[in-house]
XYZ file of C-alpha atoms in Angstrom:
343
model
C 0.000 0.000 0.000
C 1.363 3.400 -0.853
C 2.206 5.885 1.838
C -0.628 8.232 0.906
C -3.279 5.562 0.715
C -2.002 3.955 3.872
C -2.215 7.210 5.794
C -5.799 7.741 4.681
C -6.741 4.332 6.072
C -5.364 4.921 9.584
C -8.651 4.211 11.300
C -9.852 2.350 14.375
C -10.072 -1.010 12.713
C -7.626 -0.305 9.939
C -4.500 1.046 11.559
C -2.229 1.918 8.657
C -0.365 -1.128 7.386
C 3.035 0.525 7.793
C 2.257 1.572 11.373
C 0.989 -1.851 12.425
C 3.756 -3.789 10.685
C 6.399 -1.393 11.987
C 5.090 -1.812 15.507
C 5.108 -5.603 15.191
C 8.726 -5.512 14.003
C 9.756 -3.226 16.867
C 8.062 -5.449 19.435
C 9.671 -8.549 17.947
C 13.149 -7.087 17.598
C 13.489 -4.735 20.536
C 11.746 -6.555 23.388
C 12.420 -9.572 25.468
C 10.036 -11.267 27.888
C 8.999 -8.920 30.649
C 9.709 -5.688 28.791
C 7.213 -3.071 27.776
C 5.843 -2.361 24.305
C 6.706 1.284 24.642
C 10.095 1.222 26.302
C 11.912 0.293 29.511
C 10.464 0.443 32.981
C 7.740 -2.179 32.852
C 8.578 -3.255 36.374
C 7.523 0.033 37.980
C 5.245 -0.463 40.943
C 3.064 1.814 43.005
C -0.537 2.853 43.318
C -2.575 3.129 40.128
C -2.136 6.693 38.832
C -4.890 9.243 39.055
C -6.372 10.182 35.658
C -4.147 13.270 35.348
C -0.960 11.646 36.629
C 1.876 11.105 34.183
C 3.176 7.551 34.318
C 6.687 7.975 32.977
C 7.764 4.315 32.879
C 6.229 2.193 30.138
C 3.835 -0.618 30.943
C 0.858 -0.751 33.257
C 1.220 0.879 36.664
C 0.270 -1.649 39.312
C -0.605 -1.718 43.020
C 2.232 -2.323 45.465
C 1.103 -5.844 46.259
C 0.741 -6.896 42.649
C 3.360 -8.643 40.562
C 3.839 -6.883 37.224
C 3.083 -9.184 34.339
C 5.593 -9.410 31.503
C 4.432 -8.172 28.149
C 4.096 -10.455 25.158
C 6.836 -10.680 22.573
C 5.521 -10.988 19.052
C 7.296 -13.315 16.661
C 9.440 -11.936 13.849
C 8.119 -12.152 10.322
C 8.400 -15.605 8.757
C 11.619 -16.171 6.870
C 11.209 -16.921 3.208
C 11.719 -20.496 2.083
C 15.307 -21.507 1.443
C 16.439 -21.341 -2.186
C 15.685 -24.409 -4.220
C 17.617 -25.963 -7.043
C 16.981 -24.387 -10.450
C 14.404 -26.216 -12.509
C 14.422 -26.714 -16.256
C 12.364 -24.202 -18.214
C 8.806 -25.199 -18.959
C 7.935 -26.296 -22.487
C 6.266 -23.735 -24.743
C 2.633 -23.061 -23.972
C -0.138 -21.381 -25.874
C -0.284 -17.570 -25.566
C -2.513 -16.074 -22.892
C -5.965 -15.119 -24.074
C -8.622 -12.827 -22.717
C -10.321 -14.323 -19.721
C -7.283 -16.260 -18.468
C -7.246 -16.341 -14.689
C -4.349 -15.150 -12.579
C -2.203 -17.169 -10.178
C -5.181 -17.914 -7.949
C -7.019 -19.678 -10.742
C -6.390 -22.247 -13.453
C -3.873 -20.149 -15.370
C -1.273 -17.618 -14.427
C -0.424 -14.418 -16.319
C 1.816 -16.340 -18.707
C -1.051 -18.604 -19.685
C 0.239 -21.953 -18.452
C -1.930 -24.201 -16.334
C -1.148 -24.829 -12.674
C 1.430 -27.582 -12.655
C 1.547 -27.885 -16.466
C 4.856 -26.016 -16.662
C 6.438 -28.000 -13.854
C 7.294 -31.125 -15.829
C 10.383 -31.742 -13.735
C 8.329 -33.599 -11.151
C 8.136 -30.641 -8.775
C 6.135 -31.430 -5.674
C 3.622 -29.272 -3.830
C 4.951 -25.811 -3.106
C 7.558 -25.802 -5.873
C 5.507 -23.477 -8.053
C 5.041 -21.006 -5.196
C 8.793 -20.915 -4.587
C 9.505 -20.299 -8.265
C 7.020 -17.427 -8.265
C 8.598 -16.039 -5.110
C 12.038 -16.029 -6.704
C 10.926 -14.169 -9.784
C 8.653 -11.729 -7.938
C 5.134 -10.606 -8.827
C 4.043 -11.072 -12.417
C 3.142 -8.147 -14.631
C -0.509 -9.012 -14.172
C -0.153 -8.980 -10.397
C 1.647 -5.624 -10.549
C -1.128 -4.171 -12.693
C -3.725 -5.464 -10.268
C -1.959 -3.834 -7.309
C -1.640 -0.526 -9.183
C -5.333 -0.639 -10.043
C -6.253 -1.341 -6.427
C -4.124 1.577 -5.232
C -5.714 3.893 -7.791
C -9.191 2.894 -6.601
C -8.276 3.419 -2.928
C -6.756 6.834 -3.635
C -9.727 7.939 -5.740
C -12.202 6.822 -3.080
C -10.255 8.513 -0.277
C -10.152 11.794 -2.200
C -13.861 11.736 -2.970
C -14.874 10.706 0.553
C -12.772 13.526 2.001
C -14.314 16.029 -0.408
C -17.986 15.074 -0.110
C -18.461 12.353 2.469
C -18.920 8.604 2.136
C -22.693 8.557 1.592
C -22.639 11.216 -1.144
C -20.158 9.406 -3.391
C -21.211 6.641 -5.774
C -19.115 3.700 -6.924
C -19.477 4.962 -10.486
C -17.807 8.241 -9.498
C -14.989 6.371 -7.796
C -14.449 4.280 -10.919
C -14.366 7.369 -13.110
C -11.853 9.117 -10.845
C -9.664 5.989 -10.805
C -9.899 5.509 -14.584
C -11.574 2.096 -14.433
C -15.051 0.695 -14.992
C -17.522 0.148 -12.158
C -17.179 -3.637 -12.354
C -13.444 -3.349 -11.649
C -14.138 -1.512 -8.395
C -16.514 -4.273 -7.287
C -13.970 -6.931 -8.293
C -11.554 -5.442 -5.756
C -14.119 -4.289 -3.171
C -17.404 -6.254 -3.243
C -19.016 -3.737 -0.869
C -18.499 0.009 -0.784
C -17.570 -0.010 2.917
C -14.555 -2.123 1.978
C -12.968 1.007 0.530
C -12.640 2.273 4.107
C -12.412 -0.866 6.231
C -10.398 -3.975 5.506
C -12.426 -7.202 5.555
C -9.846 -8.714 7.926
C -8.127 -5.848 9.778
C -4.422 -6.455 10.481
C -4.950 -5.143 14.005
C -7.230 -8.080 14.855
C -4.653 -10.640 13.798
C -1.901 -8.938 15.779
C -3.973 -8.627 18.965
C -4.825 -12.334 18.809
C -1.198 -13.191 18.127
C -0.121 -11.131 21.147
C -2.486 -13.210 23.280
C -1.309 -16.523 21.851
C 2.363 -15.654 22.305
C 2.197 -14.236 25.819
C 4.554 -15.907 28.305
C 3.463 -17.978 31.286
C 2.059 -15.874 34.099
C 0.796 -13.052 31.889
C -2.910 -12.286 31.645
C -4.925 -11.747 28.503
C -5.599 -8.150 29.572
C -1.875 -7.471 29.947
C -0.941 -8.995 26.582
C -3.759 -7.638 24.432
C -4.079 -4.360 26.325
C -0.364 -3.556 26.151
C -0.357 -4.109 22.405
C -3.451 -1.931 21.957
C -1.929 0.920 23.975
C 1.334 0.782 22.024
C -0.458 0.665 18.671
C -3.026 3.393 19.238
C -0.489 5.761 20.768
C 1.275 5.786 17.389
C -1.776 7.406 15.823
C -0.681 10.640 17.453
C 2.507 10.803 15.411
C 2.701 13.507 12.729
C 3.016 10.793 10.066
C -0.360 9.284 11.007
C -2.328 12.225 12.412
C -3.376 13.719 9.071
C -4.794 10.426 7.862
C -6.497 9.774 11.193
C -8.189 13.176 11.102
C -9.298 12.742 7.497
C -10.819 9.330 8.093
C -12.348 10.392 11.416
C -14.331 13.038 9.559
C -15.427 10.507 6.953
C -16.485 7.875 9.499
C -18.237 10.269 11.835
C -20.110 11.739 8.910
C -21.596 8.403 7.828
C -24.028 6.289 9.801
C -23.262 3.392 7.443
C -19.563 3.466 8.316
C -20.249 3.799 12.022
C -22.407 0.675 11.920
C -19.767 -1.211 9.927
C -17.016 -0.156 12.312
C -19.093 -1.377 15.247
C -19.533 -4.721 13.488
C -15.786 -5.065 12.999
C -15.086 -4.208 16.627
C -17.734 -6.737 17.668
C -15.909 -9.279 15.508
C -12.671 -8.532 17.337
C -14.458 -8.990 20.678
C -15.895 -12.326 19.573
C -12.559 -13.575 18.227
C -10.763 -12.584 21.425
C -13.444 -14.217 23.612
C -13.151 -17.404 21.555
C -9.377 -17.427 22.008
C -9.763 -17.019 25.769
C -12.431 -19.727 25.887
C -10.226 -22.125 23.955
C -7.393 -21.595 26.443
C -9.367 -21.605 29.697
C -12.174 -24.065 28.851
C -14.673 -22.395 31.194
C -17.807 -24.104 32.427
C -20.990 -23.451 30.496
C -22.417 -20.067 31.366
C -19.220 -18.517 32.774
C -18.881 -14.869 31.774
C -15.162 -14.273 32.250
C -14.040 -14.734 28.604
C -16.612 -12.250 27.334
C -15.964 -9.778 30.144
C -12.210 -9.837 29.473
C -12.637 -9.503 25.705
C -15.133 -6.649 26.020
C -12.838 -4.847 28.455
C -9.861 -4.984 26.084
C -11.886 -3.889 23.053
C -13.485 -1.171 25.172
C -10.019 0.177 25.979
C -9.142 0.044 22.273
C -12.309 1.912 21.267
C -11.934 4.561 23.961
C -8.315 5.259 23.039
C -9.183 5.431 19.374
C -11.941 7.970 19.918
C -9.606 10.034 22.079
C -6.988 9.956 19.304
C -9.609 11.095 16.790
C -10.811 13.912 19.025
C -7.297 15.189 19.535
C -6.168 15.090 15.902
C -9.413 16.733 14.783
C -8.557 19.520 17.225
C -5.213 19.934 15.470
C -2.979 18.102 17.932
C -0.225 15.680 16.983
C 3.350 14.818 17.798
C 5.142 13.549 20.913
C 2.771 15.267 23.341
C -0.269 13.504 21.871
C 1.549 10.188 21.698
C 2.492 10.583 25.370
C -1.087 11.416 26.340
C -2.503 8.418 24.514
C 0.118 6.168 26.058
C -0.408 7.588 29.550
C -4.186 7.287 29.460
C -3.919 3.859 27.905
C -1.706 2.642 30.744
C -4.141 4.040 33.272
C -6.969 2.113 31.627
C -4.820 -1.012 31.389
C -4.007 -0.820 35.106
C -7.729 -0.765 35.863
C -8.303 -3.792 33.639
C -5.470 -5.762 35.186
C -6.059 -4.998 38.840
C -9.764 -4.339 39.084
C -12.232 -1.506 39.405
C -13.055 -2.074 43.071
C -11.293 1.077 44.174
C -12.298 3.244 41.246
C -14.816 6.100 41.618
C -15.934 5.267 45.137
C -18.635 7.588 46.450
C -17.389 9.782 49.247
């Protein structure tokens, strides 16, 4: 995804690809078990901070009698398959014709059938490795360029006139394609704003799966959420966050769709917790924990949107998001019993 298009899609459920992937790499490369997603100092102890307190050390601030939980370390990106021995060239095949399918179908861009060109007895996976070595085909490159053009055109039009006032036909015209091409890439219009499978969901679930022994779900998922959302205050992301906040808040359709995606994250997280803990029928803990984490995510996101719409960005906003996120995470980890007592 291009930098411009990626910035425009820095939303609640679609944190920009470069931000999310960069964060995952930092967490994988710069942290060991027990360290914080935002820096050193995860072992700081003391009373939970008041809402306006500044918690300088990274990680949740915990009560004096609590043991700070280590924060999950995400795995590095998978390493590409090792090189394989060269294979003889495939025999000549008939030229590609209109209607040939790409690599996901019966024919690739060169026109040969899956497996037909591998007459050297290559086993399963050999074709994928050959494609990996030679990089994306011209057809795949064209498809990616077309997708980027559609995303950019839609983002421009939505920013100019709002989501509900723009038709798919207008998006196609701005992108220089036909309407059917837009629907081939994005079966529903909302897909131009929200990914069908947001990268944030996968990373939150991975943080939970990879957490070390002794660490709670709230600590693992919540720490990742705080680290990720705090990055939306950076100057690189703030413009895109503000632009998409205006688009989403101006469309009831997008608000409903965003709620559905967040509900999907809650359900997926509750299922992961249930699979690990195997609670008795009727126990509420998995759903309570999942809703708490997603509630923290949603609250931080809306705060980030409010601030960038007010013109704020930079280190001060990142610090505020991180500080308030840690405060919320401390409440999730160590309970609400002492919060907001009536005096």
